Coordinates of C-alpha atoms in Angstrom, one line a residue:
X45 CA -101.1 -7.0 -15.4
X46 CA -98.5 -4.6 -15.1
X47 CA -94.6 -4.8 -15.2
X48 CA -94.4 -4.8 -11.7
X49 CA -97.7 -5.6 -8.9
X50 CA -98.1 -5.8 -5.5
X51 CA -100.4 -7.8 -4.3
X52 CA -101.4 -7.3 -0.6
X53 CA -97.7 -6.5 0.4
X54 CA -96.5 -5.8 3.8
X55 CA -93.5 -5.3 5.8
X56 CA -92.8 -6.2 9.6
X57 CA -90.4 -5.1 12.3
X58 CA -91.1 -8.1 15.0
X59 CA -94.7 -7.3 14.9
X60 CA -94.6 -3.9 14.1
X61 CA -96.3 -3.6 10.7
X62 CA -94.4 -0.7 8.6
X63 CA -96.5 -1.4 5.3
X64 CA -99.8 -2.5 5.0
X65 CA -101.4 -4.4 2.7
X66 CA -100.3 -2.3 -0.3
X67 CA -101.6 -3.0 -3.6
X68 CA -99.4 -1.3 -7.0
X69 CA -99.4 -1.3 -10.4
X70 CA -96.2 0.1 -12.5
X71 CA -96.5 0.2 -16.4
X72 CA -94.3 2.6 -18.6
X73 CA -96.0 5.3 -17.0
X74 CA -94.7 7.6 -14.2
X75 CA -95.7 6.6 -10.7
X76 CA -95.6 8.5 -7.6
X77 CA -95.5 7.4 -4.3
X78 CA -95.9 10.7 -2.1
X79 CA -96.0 10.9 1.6
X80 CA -94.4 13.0 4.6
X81 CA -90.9 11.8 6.2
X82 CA -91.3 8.3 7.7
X83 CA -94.7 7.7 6.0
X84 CA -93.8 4.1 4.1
X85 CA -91.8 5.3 1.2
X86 CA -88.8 3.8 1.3
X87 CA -89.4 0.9 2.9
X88 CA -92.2 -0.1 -0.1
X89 CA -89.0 1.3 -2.4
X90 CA -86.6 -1.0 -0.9
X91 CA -89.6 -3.8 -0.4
X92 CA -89.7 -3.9 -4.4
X93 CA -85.9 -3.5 -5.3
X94 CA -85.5 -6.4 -2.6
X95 CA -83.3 -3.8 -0.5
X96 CA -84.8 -4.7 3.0
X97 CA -82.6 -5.4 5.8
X98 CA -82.9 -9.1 6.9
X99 CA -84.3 -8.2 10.0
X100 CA -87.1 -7.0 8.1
X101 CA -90.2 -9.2 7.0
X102 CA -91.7 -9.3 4.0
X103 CA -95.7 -10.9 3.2
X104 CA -97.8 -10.7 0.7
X105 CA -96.8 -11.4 -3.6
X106 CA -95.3 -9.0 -6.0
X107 CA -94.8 -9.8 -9.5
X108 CA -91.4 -8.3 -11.7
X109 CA -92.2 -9.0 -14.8
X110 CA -91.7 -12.9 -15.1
X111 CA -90.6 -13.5 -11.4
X112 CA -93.3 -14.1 -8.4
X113 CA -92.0 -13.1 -5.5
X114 CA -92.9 -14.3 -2.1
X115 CA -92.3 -15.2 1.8
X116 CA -91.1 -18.2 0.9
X117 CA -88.3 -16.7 -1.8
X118 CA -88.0 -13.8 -0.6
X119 CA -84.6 -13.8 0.7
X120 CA -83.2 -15.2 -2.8
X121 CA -84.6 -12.6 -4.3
X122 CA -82.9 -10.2 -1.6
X123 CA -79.5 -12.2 -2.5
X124 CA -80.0 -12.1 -6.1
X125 CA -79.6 -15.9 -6.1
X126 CA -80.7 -18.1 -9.0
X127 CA -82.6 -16.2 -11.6
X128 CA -82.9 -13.1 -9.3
X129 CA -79.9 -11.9 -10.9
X130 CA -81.5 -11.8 -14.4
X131 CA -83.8 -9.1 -12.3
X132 CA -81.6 -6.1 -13.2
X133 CA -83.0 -6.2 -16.4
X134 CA -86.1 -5.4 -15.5
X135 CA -85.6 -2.6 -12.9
X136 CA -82.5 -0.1 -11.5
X137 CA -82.6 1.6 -8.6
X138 CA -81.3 5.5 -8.0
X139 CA -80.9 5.9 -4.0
X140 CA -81.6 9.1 -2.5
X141 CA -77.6 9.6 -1.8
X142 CA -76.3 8.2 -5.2
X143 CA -72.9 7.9 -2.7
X144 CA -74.1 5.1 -1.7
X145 CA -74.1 3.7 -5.4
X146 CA -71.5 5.5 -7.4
X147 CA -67.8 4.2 -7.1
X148 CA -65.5 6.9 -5.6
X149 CA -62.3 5.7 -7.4
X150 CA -63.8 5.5 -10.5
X151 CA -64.5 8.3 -13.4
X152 CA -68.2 9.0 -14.3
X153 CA -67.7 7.8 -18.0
X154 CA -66.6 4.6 -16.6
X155 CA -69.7 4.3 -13.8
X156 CA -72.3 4.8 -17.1
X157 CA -70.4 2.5 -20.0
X158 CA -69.7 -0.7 -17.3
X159 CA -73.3 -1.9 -17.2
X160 CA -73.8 -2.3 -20.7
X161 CA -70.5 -2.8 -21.6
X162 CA -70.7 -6.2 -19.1
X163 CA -74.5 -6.7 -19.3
X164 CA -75.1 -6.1 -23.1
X165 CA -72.1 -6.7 -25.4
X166 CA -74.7 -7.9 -28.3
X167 CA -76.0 -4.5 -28.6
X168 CA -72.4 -2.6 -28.8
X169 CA -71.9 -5.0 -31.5
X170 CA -74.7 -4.4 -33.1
X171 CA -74.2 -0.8 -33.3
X172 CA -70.7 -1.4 -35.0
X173 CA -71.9 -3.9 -37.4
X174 CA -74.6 -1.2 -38.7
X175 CA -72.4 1.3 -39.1
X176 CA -70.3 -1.0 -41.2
X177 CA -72.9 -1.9 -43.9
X178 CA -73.7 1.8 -44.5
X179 CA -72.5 3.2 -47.7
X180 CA -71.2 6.8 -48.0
X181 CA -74.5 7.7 -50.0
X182 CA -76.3 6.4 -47.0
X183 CA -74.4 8.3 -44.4
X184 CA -75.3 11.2 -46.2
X185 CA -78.7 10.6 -47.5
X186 CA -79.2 10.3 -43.2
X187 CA -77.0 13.6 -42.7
X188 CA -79.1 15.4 -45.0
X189 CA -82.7 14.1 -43.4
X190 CA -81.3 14.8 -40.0
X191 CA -81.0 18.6 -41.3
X192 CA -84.5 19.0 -43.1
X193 CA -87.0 16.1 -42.0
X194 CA -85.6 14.5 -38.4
X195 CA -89.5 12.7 -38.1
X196 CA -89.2 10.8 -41.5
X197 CA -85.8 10.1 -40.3
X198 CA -86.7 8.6 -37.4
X199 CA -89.3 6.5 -39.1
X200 CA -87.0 5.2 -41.6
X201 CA -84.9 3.9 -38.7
X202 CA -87.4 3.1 -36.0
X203 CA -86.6 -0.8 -36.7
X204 CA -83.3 -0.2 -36.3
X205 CA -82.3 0.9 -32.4
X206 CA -78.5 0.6 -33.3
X207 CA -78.4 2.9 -35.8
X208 CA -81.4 5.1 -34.4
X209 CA -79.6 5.5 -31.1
X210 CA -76.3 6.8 -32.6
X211 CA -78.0 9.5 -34.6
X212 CA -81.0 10.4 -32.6
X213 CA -78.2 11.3 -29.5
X214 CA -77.6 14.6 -31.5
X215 CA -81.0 15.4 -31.3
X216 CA -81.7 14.9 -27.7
X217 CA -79.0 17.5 -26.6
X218 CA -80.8 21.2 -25.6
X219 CA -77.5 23.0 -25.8
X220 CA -75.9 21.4 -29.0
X221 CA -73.8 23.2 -31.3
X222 CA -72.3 22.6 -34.8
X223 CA -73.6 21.3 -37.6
X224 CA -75.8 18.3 -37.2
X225 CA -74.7 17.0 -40.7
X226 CA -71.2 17.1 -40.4
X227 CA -71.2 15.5 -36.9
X228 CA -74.1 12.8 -37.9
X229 CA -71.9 11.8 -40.7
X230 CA -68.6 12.0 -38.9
X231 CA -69.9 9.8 -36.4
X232 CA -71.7 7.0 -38.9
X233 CA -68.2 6.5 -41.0
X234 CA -66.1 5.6 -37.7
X235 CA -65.6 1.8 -38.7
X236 CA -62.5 -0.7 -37.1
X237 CA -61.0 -2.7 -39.3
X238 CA -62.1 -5.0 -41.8
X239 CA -60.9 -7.9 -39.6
X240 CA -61.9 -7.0 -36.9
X241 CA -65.5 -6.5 -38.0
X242 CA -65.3 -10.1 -39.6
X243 CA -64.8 -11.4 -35.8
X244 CA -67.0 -9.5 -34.4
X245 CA -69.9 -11.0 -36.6
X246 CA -68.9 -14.4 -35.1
X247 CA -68.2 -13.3 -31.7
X248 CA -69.2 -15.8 -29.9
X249 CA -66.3 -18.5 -31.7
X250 CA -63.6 -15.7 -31.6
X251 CA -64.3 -14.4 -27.8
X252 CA -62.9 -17.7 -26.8
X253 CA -59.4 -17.0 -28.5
X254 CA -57.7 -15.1 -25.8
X255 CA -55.6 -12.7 -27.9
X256 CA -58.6 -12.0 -30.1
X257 CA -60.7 -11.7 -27.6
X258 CA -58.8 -8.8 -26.0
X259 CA -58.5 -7.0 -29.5
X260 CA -62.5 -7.2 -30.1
X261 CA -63.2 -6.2 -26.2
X262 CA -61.0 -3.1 -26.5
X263 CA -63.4 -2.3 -29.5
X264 CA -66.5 -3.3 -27.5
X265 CA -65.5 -0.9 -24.8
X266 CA -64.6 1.7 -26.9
X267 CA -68.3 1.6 -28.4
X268 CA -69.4 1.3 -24.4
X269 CA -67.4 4.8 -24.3
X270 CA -69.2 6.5 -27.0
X271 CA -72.7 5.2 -25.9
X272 CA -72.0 6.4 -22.7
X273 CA -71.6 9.4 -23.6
X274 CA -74.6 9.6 -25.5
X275 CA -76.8 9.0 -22.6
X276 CA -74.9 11.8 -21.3
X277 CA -76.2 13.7 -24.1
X278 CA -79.7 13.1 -23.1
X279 CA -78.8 15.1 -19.9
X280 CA -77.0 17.7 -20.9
X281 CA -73.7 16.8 -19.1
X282 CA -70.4 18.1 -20.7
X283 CA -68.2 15.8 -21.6
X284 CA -65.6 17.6 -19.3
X285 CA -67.7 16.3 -16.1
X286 CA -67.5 12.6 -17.5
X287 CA -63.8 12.7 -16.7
X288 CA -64.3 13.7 -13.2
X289 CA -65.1 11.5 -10.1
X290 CA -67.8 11.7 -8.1
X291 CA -66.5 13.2 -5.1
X292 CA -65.9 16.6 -7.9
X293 CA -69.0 16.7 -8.6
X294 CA -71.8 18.2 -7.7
X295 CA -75.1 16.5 -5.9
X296 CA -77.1 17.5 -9.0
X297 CA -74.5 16.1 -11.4
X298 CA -74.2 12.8 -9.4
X299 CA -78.0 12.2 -9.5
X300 CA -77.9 12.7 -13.4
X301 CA -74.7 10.2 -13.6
X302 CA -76.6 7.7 -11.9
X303 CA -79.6 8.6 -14.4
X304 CA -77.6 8.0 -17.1
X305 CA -75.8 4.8 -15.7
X306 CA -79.3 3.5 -14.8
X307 CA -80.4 3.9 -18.1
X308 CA -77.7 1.9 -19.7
X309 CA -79.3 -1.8 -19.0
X310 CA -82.5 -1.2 -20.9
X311 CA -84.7 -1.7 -17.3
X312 CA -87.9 -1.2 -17.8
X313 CA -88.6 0.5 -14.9
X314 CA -86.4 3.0 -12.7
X315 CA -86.7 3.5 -9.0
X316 CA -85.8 6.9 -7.7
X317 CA -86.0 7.5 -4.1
X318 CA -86.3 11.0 -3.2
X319 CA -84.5 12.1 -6.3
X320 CA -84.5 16.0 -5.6
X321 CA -84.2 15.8 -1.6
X322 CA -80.8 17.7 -0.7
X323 CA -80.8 19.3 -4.2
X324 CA -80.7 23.2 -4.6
X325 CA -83.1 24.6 -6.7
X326 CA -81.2 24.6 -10.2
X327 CA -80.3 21.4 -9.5
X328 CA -84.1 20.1 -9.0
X329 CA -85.1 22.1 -12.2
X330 CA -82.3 20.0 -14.5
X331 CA -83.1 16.4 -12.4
X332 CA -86.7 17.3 -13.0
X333 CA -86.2 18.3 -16.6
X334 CA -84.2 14.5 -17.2
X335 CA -86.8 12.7 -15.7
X336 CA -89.3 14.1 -18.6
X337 CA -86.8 13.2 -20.9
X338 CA -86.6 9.8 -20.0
X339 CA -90.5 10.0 -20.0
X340 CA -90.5 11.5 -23.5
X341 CA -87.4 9.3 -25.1
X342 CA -87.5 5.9 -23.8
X343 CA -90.3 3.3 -23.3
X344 CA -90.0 2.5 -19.5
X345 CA -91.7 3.5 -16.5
X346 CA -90.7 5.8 -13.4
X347 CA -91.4 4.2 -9.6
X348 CA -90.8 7.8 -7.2
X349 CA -91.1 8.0 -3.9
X350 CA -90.7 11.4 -2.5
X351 CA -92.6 13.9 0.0
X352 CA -91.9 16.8 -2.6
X353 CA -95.5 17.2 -3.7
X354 CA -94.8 19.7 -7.1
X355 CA -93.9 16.4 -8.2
X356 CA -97.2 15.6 -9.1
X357 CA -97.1 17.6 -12.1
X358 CA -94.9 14.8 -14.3
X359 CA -97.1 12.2 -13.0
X360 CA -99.4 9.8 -14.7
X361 CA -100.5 8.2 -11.4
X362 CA -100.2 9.3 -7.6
X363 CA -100.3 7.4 -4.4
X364 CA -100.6 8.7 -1.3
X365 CA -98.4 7.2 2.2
X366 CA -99.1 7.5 5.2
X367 CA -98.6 5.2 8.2
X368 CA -97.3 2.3 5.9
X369 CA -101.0 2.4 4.2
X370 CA -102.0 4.1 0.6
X371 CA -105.0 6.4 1.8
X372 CA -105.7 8.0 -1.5
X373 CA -104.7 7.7 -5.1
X374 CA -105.8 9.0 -8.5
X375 CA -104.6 10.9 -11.6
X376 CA -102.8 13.9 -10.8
X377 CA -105.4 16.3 -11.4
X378 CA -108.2 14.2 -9.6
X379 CA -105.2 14.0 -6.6
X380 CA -105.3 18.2 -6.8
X381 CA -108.8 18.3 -6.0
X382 CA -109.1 15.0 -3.8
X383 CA -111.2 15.6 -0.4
X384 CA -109.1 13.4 1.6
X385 CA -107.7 15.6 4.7
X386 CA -104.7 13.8 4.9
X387 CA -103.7 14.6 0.9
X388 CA -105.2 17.9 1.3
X389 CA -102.2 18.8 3.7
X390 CA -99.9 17.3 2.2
X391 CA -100.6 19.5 -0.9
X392 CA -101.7 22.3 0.7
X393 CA -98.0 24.4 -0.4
X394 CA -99.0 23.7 -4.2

């Protein structure tokens, strides 16, 4: 069973049926869903994320993670409503225009750091409190590994995401320069307060105290920040774009914002709907080039629809669209030499 399956799904206008009977399996594996313009794609995208306009019908079952969805609840699940909103922690969704998603009054540091800072406040404390039982021997028995044996490092700490997660950043950065050491260990000694760590281990009692509260948010967000810009690392954005908004940025920098911000909740599976359309060619290569990353780094799955077909090079699994129906589907080298007619044109530039 995987993390997300369809199960006979299908989607009406009136009686116009725009998917049919589509049956899916998603894992933390990368998916693709490839088919010409107005083949099915992003109507099964939206179908999944729950993204269909009301006047749109949905039949059949899918199943994300825990939840069964349905006819029946299928407009709850559209609204969020109930335990629909708990759904954001299994999957995010990257539009083809990330305008439609991105904030245009607001920085791109403050679009990645808001979903964990509001969805995952445990884990920015977490990531504090480890920093704080580490001695200065320790910080610099982990500088020194991060310098001669980063795989035993990451061993050492692979029960430890917290700490893993603020050291293993450094690593994940192409273009990094300085020394590892110094920065590793620069970065493991920042510690707030002896107080203020005392409340944070009891959180949950202090949060309540309104003037307390605000002091150990501030040092929540400012944790939020420096995550934030770690999964900026992973994409090689400069820390000078962070401080821009959108509308200064490029459309390959706004799809890797959105990345990043998508990655910040833990889902366990992203949705990307024609993730390089409207890109220029550099811009392709980089979004391309994140989406291994996320492949190689994290332990979730990719859901992309798209009609460009070189995709199928960074995929585990391909499904072919066409009239609202998967015609063909295979590995992505069985997919290269399928004898369907239909897939064979839509190859056929490879």
């Amino acid at each position: 069973m995987g993390i997300i399956t369809l199960k006979k799904v299908s989607v009406y206008y009136n009686e116009k049926q725009l998917l049919k009977n589509i049956n899916l399996e998603i894992n933390n594996d990368v998916v693709l869903i490839l088919g010409k313009n107005g083949a099915g794609k992003t109507t099964l995208a939206n179908a999944i994320t729950g993204f269909l306009p009301n006047y749109l019908r949905f039949e059949g079952e899918m199943k994300i993670g825990e939840f069964l969805i349905n006819a029946q609840n299928y407009n709850k699940y559209r609204e969020r409503k109930g335990n629909f909103k708990e759904i954001s922690k299994i999957l995010s969704y990257v539009p083809q225009e990330p305008a439609e998603i991105l904030d245009p009054t607001f920085k791109a540091i403050d679009q990645i750091y808001e979903p964990v800072y509001y969805s995952n406040k445990s884990y920015l404390i977490s990531r504090i409190l480890e920093r704080a039982k580490l001695t200065r021997a320790r910080i610099e028995e982990i500088a020194q590994l991060a310098l001669k044996d980063r795989d035993r490092l990451v061993m050492m700490l692979s029960n430890n995401r917290p700490l893993l997660d603020q050291i293993y950043s450094v690593f994940r950065y192409e273009g990094f320069e300085g020394d590892i050491a110094d920065i590793i260990s620069n970065k493991l000694s920042k510690k707030p307060k002896n107080y203020i760590l005392n409340f944070l281990k009891n959180y949950k009692i202090y949060s309540k105290i309104p003037i307390i509260s605000s002091i150990l948010n501030n040092e929540i967000k400012k944790e939020a920040i420096e995550y934030a810009k770690e999964l900026a690392l992973i994409f090689n954005i400069k820390e000078e774009f962070l401080e821009k908004y959108p509308s200064q940025l490029s459309g390959g920098l706004r799809q890797l914002i959105l990345l990043a911000a998508s990655l910040a909740g833990w889902p366990k599976i992203i949705i990307l709907d024609e993730p390089t359309s409207n890109l220029d060619s550099v811009a392709q290569f980089n979004l391309v080039n994140a989406l291994i990353r996320i492949k190689k780094l994290f332990n979730m799955g990719l859901l992309i629809v798209s009609h460009d077909a070189p995709l199928i090079d960074i995929a585990d699994r391909v499904y072919i669209i066409n009239n609202g129906e998967i015609v063909d589907s295979g590995d992505s080298k069985s997919i290269k030499k399928s004898t369907n007619e239909y897939t064979k044109k839509l190859l056929s530039p490879i």
